[in-house]
Amino acid sequence: MKLFIRDHIPLIGIYSIQLFLVTLIYWLDGYSNAAIMMYAVLLSGSVLIGYLAFRYINNKTFYSRLEHPLFSMEEVAVDSPQSPIAESLQKLLLSHYRHYQTELLNYKHKIGAHIQFVNQWVHQMKTPISVIHLMIQDEDDPRFSAIGDEVDRLKKGLETVLYTARLESFEHDMYVETLDLEAVVRSVASAQKRLFIRKRVFPSIRFDTTITVASDEKWLSFLLTQLITNAVRYTARDNGKIYLRGYNTSTNSVLEIRDEGVGISKSDLPRVFEPYFTGENGRHFQESTGMGLYLVKQICDKLGHQVELESEAGRGTVVRILFELTKV
């Protein structure tokens, strides 16, 4: 109604001016019967009000649609326009929606094809990496050890690319089961032993009790790998430790990963889960991509877990993964 009134204010204004001028001309011409003039004004005003009422009823759907946002195109489809302008608006909206759906479908096909290409490419790259690893694993030359370290970095980089691409179809690549959290943590830590040895950092694993969680083992292992890799990467001193502790609270099962690294500055903390954000540490550690914590947050959200991070520059970082308590 408000939009209808605002739209017709110019018409009402022009009509009032016109009525005033006609009445004034008759008055100046000597026609001084006020009662007849008032009757004419009342009759003319009634005609205007009738016209506005008729127009509002015919265009009620049109003005209502303009005043209220659309939540779905089904709302437009069920409308029954009663005027040419309302019908034209409905046709325009439906036409734009069909165009939007076509563009969206094409975009989804392109993204799907790109993700499929990335997946195939990553799997193809894994084969030569595995061959290189087999060729050098029994060699004692320090040069081959360095090659092995670089092969591990390539492997981790490919896994990051693969899991990032799979995030878009996460629901189709997830299998939730009951897991022994300590077993998963020890398996991931064991898989990173070359990294621990190369960086001269040692893991310390302690669980207060047996903790079972409902999660996807593959995705959980990947996010733990990201956290452990980060913890080791930013532990600058030799013989540092990474503490992995599991415990239960009254509301959650908690996995805590604490390092003795360089920490994160206070100004960077609000943005650590943003993609590609490296902050101050990115200037000092060239391996930083800004994707590790972003992927951790995305995976935790999709698995229904919570992630918390506390850090202080120069004093290390603590990351906690909170799981819902499960009954054994």
Tab-separated table of C-alpha atoms in Angstrom:
chain	number	residue	atom	x	y	z
A	1	MET	CA	0.000	0.000	0.000
A	2	LYS	CA	2.783	2.447	0.904
A	3	LEU	CA	4.519	1.868	-2.422
A	4	PHE	CA	1.228	2.333	-4.284
A	5	ILE	CA	0.583	5.660	-2.528
A	6	ARG	CA	4.121	6.918	-3.204
A	7	ASP	CA	3.782	5.896	-6.849
A	8	HIS	CA	0.541	7.892	-7.265
A	9	ILE	CA	1.477	11.029	-5.319
A	10	PRO	CA	2.355	12.878	-8.598
A	11	LEU	CA	-1.057	11.953	-10.080
A	12	ILE	CA	-2.916	13.129	-6.963
A	13	GLY	CA	-0.865	16.359	-6.922
A	14	ILE	CA	-1.493	17.184	-10.595
A	15	TYR	CA	-5.185	16.345	-10.229
A	16	SER	CA	-5.503	18.663	-7.197
A	17	ILE	CA	-3.768	21.539	-9.026
A	18	GLN	CA	-5.942	21.023	-12.089
A	19	LEU	CA	-9.137	20.952	-9.998
A	20	PHE	CA	-8.066	24.125	-8.175
A	21	LEU	CA	-7.332	25.977	-11.437
A	22	VAL	CA	-10.667	24.999	-13.038
A	23	THR	CA	-12.548	26.053	-9.912
A	24	LEU	CA	-10.606	29.333	-9.772
A	25	ILE	CA	-11.409	30.139	-13.417
A	26	TYR	CA	-15.131	29.609	-12.840
A	27	TRP	CA	-14.951	31.751	-9.703
A	28	LEU	CA	-13.173	34.597	-11.507
A	29	ASP	CA	-15.703	34.380	-14.330
A	30	GLY	CA	-18.434	35.317	-11.863
A	31	TYR	CA	-19.795	31.904	-11.022
A	32	SER	CA	-19.985	32.267	-7.224
A	33	ASN	CA	-22.251	29.392	-6.184
A	34	ALA	CA	-20.008	27.773	-3.546
A	35	ALA	CA	-22.337	24.832	-2.881
A	36	ILE	CA	-22.304	23.757	-6.538
A	37	MET	CA	-18.524	24.114	-6.663
A	38	MET	CA	-18.058	21.982	-3.550
A	39	TYR	CA	-20.415	19.388	-4.973
A	40	ALA	CA	-18.375	19.278	-8.186
A	41	VAL	CA	-15.146	18.935	-6.200
A	42	LEU	CA	-16.631	16.130	-4.074
A	43	LEU	CA	-17.945	14.322	-7.143
A	44	SER	CA	-14.638	14.641	-8.974
A	45	GLY	CA	-12.697	13.489	-5.889
A	46	SER	CA	-14.965	10.439	-5.595
A	47	VAL	CA	-14.174	9.541	-9.205
A	48	LEU	CA	-10.442	9.824	-8.447
A	49	ILE	CA	-10.705	7.684	-5.319
A	50	GLY	CA	-12.707	5.095	-7.232
A	51	TYR	CA	-10.069	5.034	-9.964
A	52	LEU	CA	-7.228	4.631	-7.440
A	53	ALA	CA	-9.107	1.859	-5.621
A	54	PHE	CA	-9.715	0.009	-8.883
A	55	ARG	CA	-6.068	0.382	-9.914
A	56	TYR	CA	-4.829	-0.782	-6.509
A	57	ILE	CA	-7.016	-3.893	-6.563
A	58	ASN	CA	-5.852	-4.781	-10.081
A	59	ASN	CA	-2.180	-4.193	-9.257
A	60	LYS	CA	-2.136	-5.380	-5.644
A	61	THR	CA	-0.003	-8.434	-6.518
A	62	PHE	CA	2.419	-6.242	-8.471
A	63	TYR	CA	2.989	-3.770	-5.636
A	64	SER	CA	3.126	-6.511	-3.020
A	65	ARG	CA	5.797	-8.331	-5.019
A	66	LEU	CA	7.848	-5.138	-5.283
A	67	GLU	CA	7.613	-4.460	-1.538
A	68	HIS	CA	8.586	-7.935	-0.289
A	69	PRO	CA	11.763	-9.901	-1.153
A	70	LEU	CA	11.541	-13.223	-2.950
A	71	PHE	CA	12.545	-16.359	-1.043
A	72	SER	CA	11.963	-18.700	-3.975
A	73	MET	CA	10.719	-18.490	-7.542
A	74	GLU	CA	7.795	-20.738	-6.596
A	75	GLU	CA	6.246	-17.651	-5.016
A	76	VAL	CA	6.210	-15.934	-8.410
A	77	ALA	CA	4.885	-19.002	-10.218
A	78	VAL	CA	1.781	-19.243	-7.988
A	79	ASP	CA	0.894	-15.555	-8.404
A	80	SER	CA	-2.236	-14.778	-10.467
A	81	PRO	CA	-1.638	-11.387	-12.086
A	82	GLN	CA	-4.786	-9.353	-12.714
A	83	SER	CA	-3.301	-6.541	-14.777
A	84	PRO	CA	-0.999	-6.255	-17.800
A	85	ILE	CA	1.840	-4.721	-15.778
A	86	ALA	CA	1.697	-7.450	-13.103
A	87	GLU	CA	1.633	-10.127	-15.797
A	88	SER	CA	4.615	-8.530	-17.527
A	89	LEU	CA	6.526	-8.453	-14.244
A	90	GLN	CA	5.822	-12.140	-13.635
A	91	LYS	CA	6.999	-13.059	-17.147
A	92	LEU	CA	10.139	-10.959	-16.710
A	93	LEU	CA	11.029	-12.578	-13.377
A	94	LEU	CA	10.429	-16.099	-14.685
A	95	SER	CA	12.479	-15.347	-17.805
A	96	HIS	CA	15.395	-14.041	-15.728
A	97	TYR	CA	15.130	-17.043	-13.399
A	98	ARG	CA	15.296	-19.507	-16.302
A	99	HIS	CA	18.322	-17.640	-17.648
A	100	TYR	CA	19.909	-17.732	-14.182
A	101	GLN	CA	19.267	-21.482	-13.863
A	102	THR	CA	20.837	-22.118	-17.267
A	103	GLU	CA	23.926	-20.089	-16.381
A	104	LEU	CA	24.183	-21.787	-12.976
A	105	LEU	CA	23.899	-25.239	-14.544
A	106	ASN	CA	26.624	-24.414	-17.072
A	107	TYR	CA	28.814	-23.100	-14.272
A	108	LYS	CA	28.279	-26.270	-12.219
A	109	HIS	CA	29.204	-28.411	-15.221
A	110	LYS	CA	32.413	-26.422	-15.707
A	111	ILE	CA	33.324	-26.673	-12.018
A	112	GLY	CA	32.551	-30.391	-12.026
A	113	ALA	CA	34.728	-30.959	-15.073
A	114	HIS	CA	37.538	-28.943	-13.503
A	115	ILE	CA	37.345	-30.903	-10.232
A	116	GLN	CA	37.347	-34.187	-12.160
A	117	PHE	CA	40.432	-33.055	-14.081
A	118	VAL	CA	42.201	-32.074	-10.836
A	119	ASN	CA	41.360	-35.435	-9.250
A	120	GLN	CA	42.675	-37.343	-12.261
A	121	TRP	CA	45.802	-35.211	-12.447
A	122	VAL	CA	46.580	-35.698	-8.748
A	123	HIS	CA	46.159	-39.468	-9.026
A	124	GLN	CA	48.424	-39.502	-12.083
A	125	MET	CA	51.092	-37.546	-10.219
A	126	LYS	CA	50.996	-39.984	-7.298
A	127	THR	CA	52.385	-42.769	-9.466
A	128	PRO	CA	55.747	-41.123	-10.364
A	129	ILE	CA	56.076	-39.889	-6.768
A	130	SER	CA	55.636	-43.449	-5.467
A	131	VAL	CA	58.193	-44.705	-8.003
A	132	ILE	CA	60.722	-42.060	-6.936
A	133	HIS	CA	60.151	-42.962	-3.298
A	134	LEU	CA	60.795	-46.662	-4.004
A	135	MET	CA	63.949	-45.831	-5.952
A	136	ILE	CA	65.556	-43.853	-3.151
A	137	GLN	CA	64.281	-45.524	0.016
A	138	ASP	CA	67.262	-47.930	0.323
A	139	GLU	CA	69.916	-45.359	-0.580
A	140	ASP	CA	72.231	-44.002	2.136
A	141	ASP	CA	73.485	-40.979	0.242
A	142	PRO	CA	72.372	-37.711	1.980
A	143	ARG	CA	71.332	-36.388	-1.405
A	144	PHE	CA	68.709	-39.104	-1.678
A	145	SER	CA	67.455	-38.234	1.807
A	146	ALA	CA	66.970	-34.661	0.631
A	147	ILE	CA	65.124	-35.936	-2.437
A	148	GLY	CA	62.937	-38.026	-0.139
A	149	ASP	CA	62.070	-34.956	1.905
A	150	GLU	CA	61.045	-33.079	-1.220
A	151	VAL	CA	59.004	-36.061	-2.397
A	152	ASP	CA	57.132	-35.976	0.938
A	153	ARG	CA	56.422	-32.278	0.432
A	154	LEU	CA	55.130	-32.972	-3.076
A	155	LYS	CA	52.919	-35.743	-1.756
A	156	LYS	CA	51.432	-33.503	0.944
A	157	GLY	CA	50.885	-30.717	-1.585
A	158	LEU	CA	49.013	-33.050	-3.913
A	159	GLU	CA	46.858	-34.307	-1.054
A	160	THR	CA	45.992	-30.713	-0.145
A	161	VAL	CA	44.958	-30.026	-3.752
A	162	LEU	CA	42.901	-33.229	-3.853
A	163	TYR	CA	41.061	-32.623	-0.590
A	164	THR	CA	40.436	-28.977	-1.446
A	165	ALA	CA	38.782	-30.052	-4.700
A	166	ARG	CA	36.702	-32.669	-2.867
A	167	LEU	CA	35.272	-30.142	-0.420
A	168	GLU	CA	32.620	-29.164	-2.976
A	169	SER	CA	31.274	-32.731	-3.004
A	170	PHE	CA	32.017	-33.467	0.646
A	171	GLU	CA	28.664	-35.144	1.348
A	172	HIS	CA	29.338	-37.737	-1.368
A	173	ASP	CA	32.788	-38.547	0.002
A	174	MET	CA	32.019	-38.991	3.700
A	175	TYR	CA	31.559	-42.112	5.817
A	176	VAL	CA	30.909	-41.493	9.501
A	177	GLU	CA	31.846	-44.270	11.914
A	178	THR	CA	32.896	-44.715	15.524
A	179	LEU	CA	36.659	-44.238	15.814
A	180	ASP	CA	39.255	-44.716	18.510
A	181	LEU	CA	40.681	-41.184	18.556
A	182	GLU	CA	44.037	-42.197	20.045
A	183	ALA	CA	44.555	-44.833	17.339
A	184	VAL	CA	43.854	-42.264	14.621
A	185	VAL	CA	46.229	-39.737	16.198
A	186	ARG	CA	49.047	-42.284	16.551
A	187	SER	CA	48.543	-43.439	12.957
A	188	VAL	CA	48.790	-39.864	11.642
A	189	ALA	CA	51.814	-39.121	13.832
A	190	SER	CA	53.534	-42.286	12.609
A	191	ALA	CA	52.912	-41.290	8.985
A	192	GLN	CA	54.728	-37.991	9.679
A	193	LYS	CA	57.840	-39.539	11.230
A	194	ARG	CA	60.112	-38.350	8.395
A	195	LEU	CA	58.886	-34.804	8.993
A	196	PHE	CA	59.540	-35.098	12.734
A	197	ILE	CA	63.037	-36.434	12.120
A	198	ARG	CA	63.877	-33.810	9.508
A	199	LYS	CA	62.728	-30.932	11.722
A	200	ARG	CA	64.096	-32.528	14.914
A	201	VAL	CA	60.754	-32.213	16.633
A	202	PHE	CA	59.249	-34.959	18.780
A	203	PRO	CA	55.570	-35.787	19.334
A	204	SER	CA	54.241	-36.424	22.831
A	205	ILE	CA	50.908	-38.267	22.818
A	206	ARG	CA	48.840	-38.657	25.989
A	207	PHE	CA	45.217	-39.660	26.390
A	208	ASP	CA	43.581	-39.592	29.809
A	209	THR	CA	41.142	-42.319	28.802
A	210	THR	CA	39.881	-44.220	25.793
A	211	ILE	CA	38.036	-41.731	23.604
A	212	THR	CA	35.689	-42.766	20.831
A	213	VAL	CA	34.347	-40.211	18.390
A	214	ALA	CA	31.881	-40.270	15.499
A	215	SER	CA	33.734	-39.003	12.449
A	216	ASP	CA	35.117	-39.833	9.019
A	217	GLU	CA	38.554	-41.407	9.414
A	218	LYS	CA	39.933	-40.189	6.089
A	219	TRP	CA	38.919	-36.556	6.548
A	220	LEU	CA	39.839	-36.567	10.233
A	221	SER	CA	43.296	-37.939	9.405
A	222	PHE	CA	43.768	-35.255	6.779
A	223	LEU	CA	42.876	-32.380	9.110
A	224	LEU	CA	45.141	-33.832	11.839
A	225	THR	CA	47.931	-34.013	9.269
A	226	GLN	CA	47.400	-30.330	8.505
A	227	LEU	CA	47.540	-29.395	12.194
A	228	ILE	CA	50.611	-31.511	12.929
A	229	THR	CA	52.394	-30.225	9.824
A	230	ASN	CA	51.685	-26.644	10.887
A	231	ALA	CA	52.845	-27.319	14.428
A	232	VAL	CA	56.122	-28.826	13.228
A	233	ARG	CA	56.694	-26.171	10.565
A	234	TYR	CA	56.448	-23.304	13.040
A	235	THR	CA	58.557	-24.948	15.734
A	236	ALA	CA	61.796	-23.192	14.894
A	237	ARG	CA	64.085	-24.616	17.591
A	238	ASP	CA	65.656	-28.087	17.646
A	239	ASN	CA	64.408	-30.739	20.059
A	240	GLY	CA	61.056	-29.015	20.331
A	241	LYS	CA	57.936	-30.990	21.153
A	242	ILE	CA	54.418	-31.285	19.822
A	243	TYR	CA	51.951	-32.243	22.539
A	244	LEU	CA	48.869	-34.191	21.478
A	245	ARG	CA	46.481	-34.729	24.355
A	246	GLY	CA	43.019	-36.264	24.440
A	247	TYR	CA	40.530	-35.844	27.261
A	248	ASN	CA	36.835	-35.575	28.034
A	249	THR	CA	34.959	-32.633	29.477
A	250	SER	CA	31.375	-32.585	30.697
A	251	THR	CA	30.147	-31.693	27.208
A	252	ASN	CA	32.794	-32.754	24.673
A	253	SER	CA	35.652	-35.034	23.820
A	254	VAL	CA	38.676	-32.844	23.119
A	255	LEU	CA	41.845	-33.349	21.106
A	256	GLU	CA	44.410	-30.687	21.959
A	257	ILE	CA	47.477	-30.051	19.803
A	258	ARG	CA	50.016	-27.722	21.372
A	259	ASP	CA	53.366	-26.661	19.947
A	260	GLU	CA	56.342	-24.657	21.190
A	261	GLY	CA	56.623	-22.635	18.015
A	262	VAL	CA	56.709	-18.997	17.040
A	263	GLY	CA	53.022	-18.465	17.746
A	264	ILE	CA	50.639	-16.084	15.997
A	265	SER	CA	50.462	-12.352	16.537
A	266	LYS	CA	47.330	-10.988	18.183
A	267	SER	CA	46.415	-8.946	15.103
A	268	ASP	CA	46.431	-12.078	12.893
A	269	LEU	CA	44.287	-14.301	15.140
A	270	PRO	CA	40.866	-13.178	13.824
A	271	ARG	CA	41.846	-14.145	10.268
A	272	VAL	CA	43.720	-17.435	10.696
A	273	PHE	CA	40.836	-19.493	9.276
A	274	GLU	CA	40.528	-17.387	6.124
A	275	PRO	CA	41.788	-18.949	2.865
A	276	TYR	CA	45.278	-17.921	1.710
A	277	PHE	CA	45.891	-15.766	4.780
A	278	THR	CA	49.488	-16.222	5.974
A	279	GLY	CA	49.915	-13.178	8.228
A	280	GLU	CA	53.245	-12.156	9.682
A	281	ASN	CA	54.534	-15.732	9.796
A	282	GLY	CA	54.093	-15.993	6.033
A	283	ARG	CA	56.890	-13.454	5.590
A	284	HIS	CA	59.322	-15.638	7.507
A	285	PHE	CA	58.203	-19.127	6.442
A	286	GLN	CA	58.029	-19.451	2.662
A	287	GLU	CA	56.196	-22.788	2.886
A	288	SER	CA	53.113	-21.052	4.304
A	289	THR	CA	50.129	-21.264	1.950
A	290	GLY	CA	47.357	-20.024	4.220
A	291	MET	CA	45.226	-23.063	3.330
A	292	GLY	CA	45.957	-25.434	6.225
A	293	LEU	CA	43.796	-23.880	8.943
A	294	TYR	CA	41.172	-22.894	6.383
A	295	LEU	CA	40.760	-26.541	5.359
A	296	VAL	CA	40.717	-27.622	9.010
A	297	LYS	CA	37.868	-25.208	9.746
A	298	GLN	CA	35.904	-26.226	6.665
A	299	ILE	CA	36.262	-29.946	7.376
A	300	CYS	CA	35.348	-29.519	11.054
A	301	ASP	CA	32.226	-27.590	10.102
A	302	LYS	CA	31.152	-30.258	7.643
A	303	LEU	CA	31.860	-33.096	10.110
A	304	GLY	CA	30.015	-31.321	12.915
A	305	HIS	CA	33.136	-30.750	15.038
A	306	GLN	CA	34.323	-27.477	16.533
A	307	VAL	CA	37.812	-26.011	16.269
A	308	GLU	CA	39.339	-23.513	18.668
A	309	LEU	CA	42.711	-21.804	18.453
A	310	GLU	CA	44.736	-19.947	21.051
A	311	SER	CA	48.142	-18.466	20.380
A	312	GLU	CA	50.627	-15.888	21.544
A	313	ALA	CA	53.576	-14.632	19.551
A	314	GLY	CA	56.754	-16.331	20.714
A	315	ARG	CA	54.965	-18.775	23.026
A	316	GLY	CA	53.381	-21.333	20.731
A	317	THR	CA	49.894	-22.269	19.593
A	318	VAL	CA	47.136	-24.482	20.955
A	319	VAL	CA	44.465	-25.928	18.657
A	320	ARG	CA	41.531	-27.866	20.089
A	321	ILE	CA	39.144	-30.084	18.161
A	322	LEU	CA	35.890	-30.593	20.045
A	323	PHE	CA	33.816	-33.711	19.355
A	324	GLU	CA	30.368	-34.533	20.647
A	325	LEU	CA	30.466	-37.112	23.433
A	326	THR	CA	29.599	-40.613	22.208
A	327	LYS	CA	28.301	-43.488	24.246
A	328	VAL	CA	30.356	-46.647	24.041
